Short mmCIF file of N, CA and C in Angstrom, two decimals:
data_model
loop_
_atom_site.label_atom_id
_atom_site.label_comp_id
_atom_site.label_asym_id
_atom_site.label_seq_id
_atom_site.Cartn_x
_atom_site.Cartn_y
_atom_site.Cartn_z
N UNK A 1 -5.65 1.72 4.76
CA UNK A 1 -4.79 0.82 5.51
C UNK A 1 -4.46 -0.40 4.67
N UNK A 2 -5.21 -0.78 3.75
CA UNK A 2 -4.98 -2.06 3.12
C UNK A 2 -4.14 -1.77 2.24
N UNK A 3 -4.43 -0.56 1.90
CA UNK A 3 -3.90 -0.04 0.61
C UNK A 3 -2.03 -0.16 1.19
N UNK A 4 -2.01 0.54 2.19
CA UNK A 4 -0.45 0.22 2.79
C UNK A 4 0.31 -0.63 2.65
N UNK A 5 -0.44 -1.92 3.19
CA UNK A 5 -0.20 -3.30 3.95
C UNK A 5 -0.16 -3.66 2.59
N UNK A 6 -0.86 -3.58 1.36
CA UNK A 6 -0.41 -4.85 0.30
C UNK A 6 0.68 -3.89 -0.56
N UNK A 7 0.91 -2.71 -0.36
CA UNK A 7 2.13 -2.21 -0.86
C UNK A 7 2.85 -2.34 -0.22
N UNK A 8 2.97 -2.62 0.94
CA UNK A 8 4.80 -3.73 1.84
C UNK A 8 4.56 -4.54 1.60
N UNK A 9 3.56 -5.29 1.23
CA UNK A 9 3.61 -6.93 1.17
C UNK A 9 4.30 -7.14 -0.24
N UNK A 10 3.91 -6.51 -1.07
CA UNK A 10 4.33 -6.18 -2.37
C UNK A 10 5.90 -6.27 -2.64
N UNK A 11 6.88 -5.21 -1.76
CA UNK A 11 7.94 -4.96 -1.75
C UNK A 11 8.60 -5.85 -1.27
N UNK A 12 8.13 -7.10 0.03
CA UNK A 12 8.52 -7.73 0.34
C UNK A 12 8.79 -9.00 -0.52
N UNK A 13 7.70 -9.39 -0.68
CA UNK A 13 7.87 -10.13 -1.98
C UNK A 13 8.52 -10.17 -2.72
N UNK A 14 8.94 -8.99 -3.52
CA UNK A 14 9.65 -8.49 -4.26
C UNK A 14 11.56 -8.70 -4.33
N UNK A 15 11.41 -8.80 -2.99
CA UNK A 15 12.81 -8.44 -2.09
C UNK A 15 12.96 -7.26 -2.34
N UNK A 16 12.60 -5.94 -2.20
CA UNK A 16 13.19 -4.37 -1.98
C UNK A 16 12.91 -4.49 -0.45
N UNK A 17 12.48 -4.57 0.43
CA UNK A 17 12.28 -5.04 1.87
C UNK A 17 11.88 -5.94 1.90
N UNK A 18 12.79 -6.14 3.29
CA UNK A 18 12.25 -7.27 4.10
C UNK A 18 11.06 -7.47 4.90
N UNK A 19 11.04 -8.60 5.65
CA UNK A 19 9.84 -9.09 6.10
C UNK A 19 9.10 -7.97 7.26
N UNK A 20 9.32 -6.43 6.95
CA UNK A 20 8.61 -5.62 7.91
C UNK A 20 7.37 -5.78 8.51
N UNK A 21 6.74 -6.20 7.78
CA UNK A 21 5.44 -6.63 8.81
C UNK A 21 4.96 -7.69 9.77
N UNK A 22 6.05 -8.57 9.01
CA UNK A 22 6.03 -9.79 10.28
C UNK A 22 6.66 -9.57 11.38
N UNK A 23 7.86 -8.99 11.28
CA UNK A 23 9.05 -8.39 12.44
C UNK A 23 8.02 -7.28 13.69
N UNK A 24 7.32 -7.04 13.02
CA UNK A 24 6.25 -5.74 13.85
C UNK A 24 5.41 -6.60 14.47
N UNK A 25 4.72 -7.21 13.96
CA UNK A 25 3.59 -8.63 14.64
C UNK A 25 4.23 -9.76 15.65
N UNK A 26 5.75 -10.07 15.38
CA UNK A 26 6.30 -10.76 16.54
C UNK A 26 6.97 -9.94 17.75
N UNK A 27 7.20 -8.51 17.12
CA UNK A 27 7.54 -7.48 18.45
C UNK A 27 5.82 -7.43 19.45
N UNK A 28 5.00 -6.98 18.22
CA UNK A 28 3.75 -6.45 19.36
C UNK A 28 3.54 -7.83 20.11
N UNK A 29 3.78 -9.12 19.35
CA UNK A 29 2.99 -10.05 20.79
C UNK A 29 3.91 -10.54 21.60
N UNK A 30 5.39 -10.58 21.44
CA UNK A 30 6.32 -10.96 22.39
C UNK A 30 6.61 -9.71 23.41
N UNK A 31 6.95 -8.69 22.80
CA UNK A 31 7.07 -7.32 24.19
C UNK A 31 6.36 -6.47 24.01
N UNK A 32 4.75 -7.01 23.98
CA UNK A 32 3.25 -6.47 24.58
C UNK A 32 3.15 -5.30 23.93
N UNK A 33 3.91 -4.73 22.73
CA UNK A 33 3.97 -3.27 22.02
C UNK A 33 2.35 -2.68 21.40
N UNK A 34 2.26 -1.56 21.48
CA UNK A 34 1.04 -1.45 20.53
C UNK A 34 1.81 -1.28 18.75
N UNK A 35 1.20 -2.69 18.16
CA UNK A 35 1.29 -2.60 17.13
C UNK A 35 0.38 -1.40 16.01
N UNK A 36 -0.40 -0.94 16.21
CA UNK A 36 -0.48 0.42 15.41
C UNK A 36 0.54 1.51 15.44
N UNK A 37 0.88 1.55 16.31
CA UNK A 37 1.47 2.86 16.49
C UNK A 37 3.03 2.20 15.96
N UNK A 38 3.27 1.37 16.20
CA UNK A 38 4.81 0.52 15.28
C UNK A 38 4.34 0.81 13.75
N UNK A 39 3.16 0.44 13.65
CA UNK A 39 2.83 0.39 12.09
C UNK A 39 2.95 1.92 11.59
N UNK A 40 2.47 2.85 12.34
CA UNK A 40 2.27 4.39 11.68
C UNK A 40 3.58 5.00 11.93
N UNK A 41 4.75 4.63 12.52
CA UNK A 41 5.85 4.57 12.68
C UNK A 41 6.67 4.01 11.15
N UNK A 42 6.43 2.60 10.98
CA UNK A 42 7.10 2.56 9.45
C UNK A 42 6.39 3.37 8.43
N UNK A 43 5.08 3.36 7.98
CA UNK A 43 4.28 4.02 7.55
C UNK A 43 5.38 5.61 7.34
N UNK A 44 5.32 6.24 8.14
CA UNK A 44 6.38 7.51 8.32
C UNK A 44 7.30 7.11 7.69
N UNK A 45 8.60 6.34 8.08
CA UNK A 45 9.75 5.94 7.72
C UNK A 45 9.50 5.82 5.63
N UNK A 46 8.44 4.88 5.48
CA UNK A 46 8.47 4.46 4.21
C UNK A 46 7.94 5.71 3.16
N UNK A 47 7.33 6.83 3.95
CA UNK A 47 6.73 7.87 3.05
C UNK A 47 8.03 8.60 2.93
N UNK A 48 8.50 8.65 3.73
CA UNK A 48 10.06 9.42 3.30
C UNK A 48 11.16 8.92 2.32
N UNK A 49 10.97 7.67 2.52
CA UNK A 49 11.87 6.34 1.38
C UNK A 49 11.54 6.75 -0.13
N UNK A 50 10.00 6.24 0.05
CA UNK A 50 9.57 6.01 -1.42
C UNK A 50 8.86 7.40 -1.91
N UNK A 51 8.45 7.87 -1.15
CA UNK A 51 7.42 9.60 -1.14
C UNK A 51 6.54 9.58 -2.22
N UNK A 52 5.87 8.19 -1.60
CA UNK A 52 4.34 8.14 -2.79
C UNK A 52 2.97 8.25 -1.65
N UNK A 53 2.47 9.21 -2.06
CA UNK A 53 0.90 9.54 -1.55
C UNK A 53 0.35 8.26 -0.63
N UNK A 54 0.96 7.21 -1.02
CA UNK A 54 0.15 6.39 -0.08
C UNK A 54 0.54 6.32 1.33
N UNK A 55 1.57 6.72 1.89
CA UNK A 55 1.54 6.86 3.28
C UNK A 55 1.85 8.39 3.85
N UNK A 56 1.13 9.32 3.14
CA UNK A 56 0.89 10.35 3.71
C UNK A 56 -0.11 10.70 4.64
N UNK A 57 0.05 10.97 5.80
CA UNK A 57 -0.63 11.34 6.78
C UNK A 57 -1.88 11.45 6.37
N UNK A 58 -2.63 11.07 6.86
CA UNK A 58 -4.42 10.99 6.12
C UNK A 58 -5.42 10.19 7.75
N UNK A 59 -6.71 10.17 7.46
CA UNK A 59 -7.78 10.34 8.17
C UNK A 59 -7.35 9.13 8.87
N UNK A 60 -6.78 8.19 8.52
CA UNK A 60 -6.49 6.86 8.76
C UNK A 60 -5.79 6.63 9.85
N UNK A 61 -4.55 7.75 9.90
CA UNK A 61 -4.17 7.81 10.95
C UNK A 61 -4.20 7.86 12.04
N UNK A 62 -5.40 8.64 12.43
CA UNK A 62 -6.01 9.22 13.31
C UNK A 62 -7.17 7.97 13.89
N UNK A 63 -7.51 6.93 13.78
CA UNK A 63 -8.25 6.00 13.94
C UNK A 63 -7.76 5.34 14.93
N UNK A 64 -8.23 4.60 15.90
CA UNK A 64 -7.45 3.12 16.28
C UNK A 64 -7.63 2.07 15.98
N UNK A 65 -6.68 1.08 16.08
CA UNK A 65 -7.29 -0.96 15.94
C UNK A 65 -6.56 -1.10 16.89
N UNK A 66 -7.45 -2.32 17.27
CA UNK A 66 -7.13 -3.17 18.30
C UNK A 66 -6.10 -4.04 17.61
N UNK A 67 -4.93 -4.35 18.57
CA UNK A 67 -3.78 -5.52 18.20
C UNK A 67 -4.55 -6.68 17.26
N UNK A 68 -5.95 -7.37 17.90
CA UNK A 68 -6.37 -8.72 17.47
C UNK A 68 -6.67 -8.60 16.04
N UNK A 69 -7.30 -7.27 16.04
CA UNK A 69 -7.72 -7.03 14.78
C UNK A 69 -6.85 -6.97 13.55
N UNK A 70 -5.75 -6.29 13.76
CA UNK A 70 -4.38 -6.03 12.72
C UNK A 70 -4.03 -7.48 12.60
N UNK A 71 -3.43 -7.90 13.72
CA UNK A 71 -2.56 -9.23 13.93
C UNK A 71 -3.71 -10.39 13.06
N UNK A 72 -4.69 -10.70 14.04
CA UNK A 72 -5.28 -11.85 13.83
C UNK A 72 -6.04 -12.12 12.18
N UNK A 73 -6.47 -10.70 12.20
CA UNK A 73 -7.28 -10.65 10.81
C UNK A 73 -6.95 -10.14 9.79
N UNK A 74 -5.69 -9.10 9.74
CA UNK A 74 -5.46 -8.35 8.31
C UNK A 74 -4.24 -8.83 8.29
N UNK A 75 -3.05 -8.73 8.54
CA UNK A 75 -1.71 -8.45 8.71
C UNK A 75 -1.34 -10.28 8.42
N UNK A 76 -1.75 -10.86 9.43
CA UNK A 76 -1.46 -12.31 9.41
C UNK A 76 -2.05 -13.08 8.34
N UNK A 77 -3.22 -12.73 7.64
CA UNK A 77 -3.88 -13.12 6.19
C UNK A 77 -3.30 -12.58 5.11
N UNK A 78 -2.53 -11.80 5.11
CA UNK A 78 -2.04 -11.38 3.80
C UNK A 78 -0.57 -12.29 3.90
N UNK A 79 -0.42 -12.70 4.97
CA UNK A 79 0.93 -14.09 4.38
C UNK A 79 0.26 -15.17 4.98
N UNK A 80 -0.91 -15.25 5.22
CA UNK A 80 -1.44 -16.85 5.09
C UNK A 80 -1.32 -17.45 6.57
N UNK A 81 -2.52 -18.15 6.72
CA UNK A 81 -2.45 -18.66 7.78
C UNK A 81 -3.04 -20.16 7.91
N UNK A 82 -3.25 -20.72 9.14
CA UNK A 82 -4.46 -22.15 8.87
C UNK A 82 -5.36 -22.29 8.21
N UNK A 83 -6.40 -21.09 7.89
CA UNK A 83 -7.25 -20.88 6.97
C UNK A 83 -7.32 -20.34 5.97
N UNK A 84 -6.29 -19.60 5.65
CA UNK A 84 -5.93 -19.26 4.32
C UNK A 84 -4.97 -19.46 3.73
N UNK A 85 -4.13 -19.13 2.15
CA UNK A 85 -3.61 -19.61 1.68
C UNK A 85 -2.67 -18.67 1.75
N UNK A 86 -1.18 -18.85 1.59
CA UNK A 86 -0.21 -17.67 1.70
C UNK A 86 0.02 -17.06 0.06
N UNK A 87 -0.44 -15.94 -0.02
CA UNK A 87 -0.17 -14.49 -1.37
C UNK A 87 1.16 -14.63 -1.96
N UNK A 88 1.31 -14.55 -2.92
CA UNK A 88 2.78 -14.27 -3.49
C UNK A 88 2.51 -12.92 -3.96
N UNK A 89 2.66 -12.28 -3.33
CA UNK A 89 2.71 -10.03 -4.16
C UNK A 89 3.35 -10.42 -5.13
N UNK A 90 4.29 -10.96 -5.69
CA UNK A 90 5.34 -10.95 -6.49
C UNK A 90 4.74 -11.20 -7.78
N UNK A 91 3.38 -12.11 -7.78
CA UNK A 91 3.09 -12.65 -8.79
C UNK A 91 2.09 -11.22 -9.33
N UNK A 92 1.75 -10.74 -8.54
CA UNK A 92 1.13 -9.51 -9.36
C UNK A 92 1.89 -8.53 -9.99
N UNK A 93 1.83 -8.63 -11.83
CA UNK A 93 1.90 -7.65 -12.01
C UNK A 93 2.01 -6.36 -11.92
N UNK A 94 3.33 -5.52 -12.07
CA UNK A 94 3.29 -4.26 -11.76
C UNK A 94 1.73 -3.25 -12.42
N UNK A 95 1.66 -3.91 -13.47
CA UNK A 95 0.55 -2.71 -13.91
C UNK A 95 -0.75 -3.16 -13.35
N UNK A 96 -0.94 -4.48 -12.73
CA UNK A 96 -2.48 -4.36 -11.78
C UNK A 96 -2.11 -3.56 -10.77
N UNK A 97 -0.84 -3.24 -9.88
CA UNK A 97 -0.89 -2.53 -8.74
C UNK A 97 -0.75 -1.29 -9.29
N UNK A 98 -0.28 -0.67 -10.46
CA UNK A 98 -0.59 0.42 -10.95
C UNK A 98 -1.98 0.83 -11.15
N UNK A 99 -2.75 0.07 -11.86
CA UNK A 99 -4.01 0.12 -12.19
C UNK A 99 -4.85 0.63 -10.37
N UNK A 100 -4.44 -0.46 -9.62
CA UNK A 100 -4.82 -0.32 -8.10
C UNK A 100 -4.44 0.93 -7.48
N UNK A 101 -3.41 1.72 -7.73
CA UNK A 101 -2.67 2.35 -7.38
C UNK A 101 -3.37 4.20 -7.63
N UNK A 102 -3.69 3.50 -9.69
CA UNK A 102 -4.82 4.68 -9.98
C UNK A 102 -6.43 5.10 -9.61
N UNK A 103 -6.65 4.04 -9.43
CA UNK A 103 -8.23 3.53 -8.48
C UNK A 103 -7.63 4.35 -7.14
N UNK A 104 -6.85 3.83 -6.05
CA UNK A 104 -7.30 4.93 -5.49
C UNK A 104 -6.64 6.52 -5.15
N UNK A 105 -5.62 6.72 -6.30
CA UNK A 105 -5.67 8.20 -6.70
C UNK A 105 -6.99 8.81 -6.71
N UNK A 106 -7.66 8.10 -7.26
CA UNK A 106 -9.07 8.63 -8.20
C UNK A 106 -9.99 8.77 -7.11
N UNK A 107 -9.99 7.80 -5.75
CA UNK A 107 -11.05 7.85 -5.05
C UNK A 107 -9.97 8.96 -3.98
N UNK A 108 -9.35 9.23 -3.37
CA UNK A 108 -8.35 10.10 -3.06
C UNK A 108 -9.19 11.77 -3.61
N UNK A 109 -9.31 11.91 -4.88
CA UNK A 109 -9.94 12.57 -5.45
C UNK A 109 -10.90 13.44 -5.47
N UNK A 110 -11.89 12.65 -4.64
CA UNK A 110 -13.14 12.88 -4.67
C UNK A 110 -13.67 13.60 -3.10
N UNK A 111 -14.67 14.39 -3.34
CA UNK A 111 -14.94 15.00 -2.20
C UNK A 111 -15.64 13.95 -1.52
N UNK A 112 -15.88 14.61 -0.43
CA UNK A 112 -17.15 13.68 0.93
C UNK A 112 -18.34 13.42 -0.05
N UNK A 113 -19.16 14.23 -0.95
CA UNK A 113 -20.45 13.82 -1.35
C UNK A 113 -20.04 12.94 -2.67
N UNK A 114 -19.01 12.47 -2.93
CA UNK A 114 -18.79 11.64 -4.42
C UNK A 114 -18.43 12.14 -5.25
N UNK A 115 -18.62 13.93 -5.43
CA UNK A 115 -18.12 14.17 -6.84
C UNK A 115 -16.49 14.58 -6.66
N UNK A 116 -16.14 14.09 -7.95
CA UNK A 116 -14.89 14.65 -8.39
C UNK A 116 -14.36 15.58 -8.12
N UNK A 117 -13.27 15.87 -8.00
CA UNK A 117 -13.03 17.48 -7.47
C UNK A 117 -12.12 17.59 -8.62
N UNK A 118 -11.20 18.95 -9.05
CA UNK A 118 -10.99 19.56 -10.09
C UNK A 118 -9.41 18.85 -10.26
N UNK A 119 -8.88 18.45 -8.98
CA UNK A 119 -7.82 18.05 -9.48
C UNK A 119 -7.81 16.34 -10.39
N UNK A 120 -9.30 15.51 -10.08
CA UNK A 120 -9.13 14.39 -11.08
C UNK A 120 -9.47 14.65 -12.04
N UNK A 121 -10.44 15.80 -12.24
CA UNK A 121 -10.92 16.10 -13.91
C UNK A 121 -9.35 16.93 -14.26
N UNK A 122 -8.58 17.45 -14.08
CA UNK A 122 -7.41 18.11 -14.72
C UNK A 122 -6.82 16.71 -14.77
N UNK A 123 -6.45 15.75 -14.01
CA UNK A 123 -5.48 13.92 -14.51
C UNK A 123 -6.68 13.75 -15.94
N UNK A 124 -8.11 13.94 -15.61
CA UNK A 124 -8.62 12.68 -17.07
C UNK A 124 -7.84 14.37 -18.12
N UNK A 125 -8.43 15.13 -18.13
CA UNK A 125 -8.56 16.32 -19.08
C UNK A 125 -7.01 16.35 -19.45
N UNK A 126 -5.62 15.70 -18.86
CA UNK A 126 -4.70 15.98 -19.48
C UNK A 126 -4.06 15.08 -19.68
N UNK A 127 -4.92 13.64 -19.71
CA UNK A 127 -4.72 12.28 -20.13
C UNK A 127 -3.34 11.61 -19.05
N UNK A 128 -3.36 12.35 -17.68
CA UNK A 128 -2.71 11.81 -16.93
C UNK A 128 -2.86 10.35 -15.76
N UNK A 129 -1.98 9.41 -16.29
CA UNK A 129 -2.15 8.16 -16.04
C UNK A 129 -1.27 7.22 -15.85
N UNK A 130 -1.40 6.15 -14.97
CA UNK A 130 -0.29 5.24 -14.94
C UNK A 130 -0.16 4.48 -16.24
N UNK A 131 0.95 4.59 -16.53
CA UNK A 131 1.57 3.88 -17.53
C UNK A 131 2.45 2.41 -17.85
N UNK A 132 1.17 1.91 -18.60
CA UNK A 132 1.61 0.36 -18.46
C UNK A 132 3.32 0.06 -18.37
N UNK A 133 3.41 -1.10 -17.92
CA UNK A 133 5.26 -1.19 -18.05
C UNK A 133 5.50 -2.14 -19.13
N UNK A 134 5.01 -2.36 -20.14
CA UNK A 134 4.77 -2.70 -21.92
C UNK A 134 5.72 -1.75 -22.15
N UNK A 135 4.77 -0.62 -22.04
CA UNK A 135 5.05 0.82 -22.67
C UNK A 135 6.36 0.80 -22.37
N UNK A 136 6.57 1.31 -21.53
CA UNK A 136 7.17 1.54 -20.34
C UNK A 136 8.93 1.34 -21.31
N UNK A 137 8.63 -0.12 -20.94
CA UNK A 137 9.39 -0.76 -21.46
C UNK A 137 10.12 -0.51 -22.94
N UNK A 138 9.16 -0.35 -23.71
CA UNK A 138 9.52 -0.13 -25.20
C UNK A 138 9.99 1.46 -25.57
N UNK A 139 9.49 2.02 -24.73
CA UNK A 139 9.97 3.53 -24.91
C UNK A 139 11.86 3.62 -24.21
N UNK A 140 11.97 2.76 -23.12
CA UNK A 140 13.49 2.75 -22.86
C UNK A 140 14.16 2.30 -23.49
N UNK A 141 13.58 0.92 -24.15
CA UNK A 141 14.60 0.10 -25.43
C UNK A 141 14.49 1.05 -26.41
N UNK A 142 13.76 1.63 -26.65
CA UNK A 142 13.88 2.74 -28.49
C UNK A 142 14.25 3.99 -27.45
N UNK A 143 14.95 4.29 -26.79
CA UNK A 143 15.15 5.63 -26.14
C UNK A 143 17.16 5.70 -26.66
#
């Protein structure tokens, strides 16, 4: 779930979307909505947009939170509140959220008892990896 929430926060920042998560947090407390189910709703919408593993249907889904919990403690802290300070996503680097991105490919990976399963040893065994945007970069200018 976090993993979600700081990849919209990310985009938002960014300007590729807008303020979707705030727009969801002033629907659930002005017309009493259950905000999860709004959330697993964009969640859907955005796996179809972008069609990256991170909002594919998974165990997560299937969970509940309470409104206070999303609103008061996760959702509303990641843009800052009286007690905390408001995030700029923007300022992070693409290749830490890559790096973040491969962390949890990797834990994604792994069975219930911890070990690896065959599809992360075939990513290390065929040196498959996110690729810095350095690189990235220098391979399009000499391309």
């Amino acid at each position: 779930l976090i993993d979600r929430l700081i990849f919209i926060r990310s985009m938002e920042d960014r300007g590729i979307e807008g303020r979707r998560l705030q727009s969801l947090t002033r629907i659930a407390k002005v017309e009493k909505k259950n905000l999860y189910a709004q959330l697993q709703a964009l969640f859907a919408e955005l796996d179809k947009i972008y069609n990256s593993n991170i909002f594919a249907i998974s165990d997560i889904d299937h969970l509940k939170f309470s409104d206070v919990v999303l609103l008061d403690n996760i959702i509303t802290g990641l843009y800052g509140n009286q007690t905390t300070v408001e995030y700029d996503f923007n300022a992070i680097s693409a290749d830490v959220l890559g790096a973040v991105y491969e962390q949890y490919l990797s834990f994604k990976a792994q069975d219930p008892h911890g070990e690896q399963s065959a599809k992360s040893h075939k990513r290390k065994s065929q040196g498959i990896y996110y690729t810095p945007q350095f690189i990235v970069r220098y391979i399009i200018q000499n391309t």
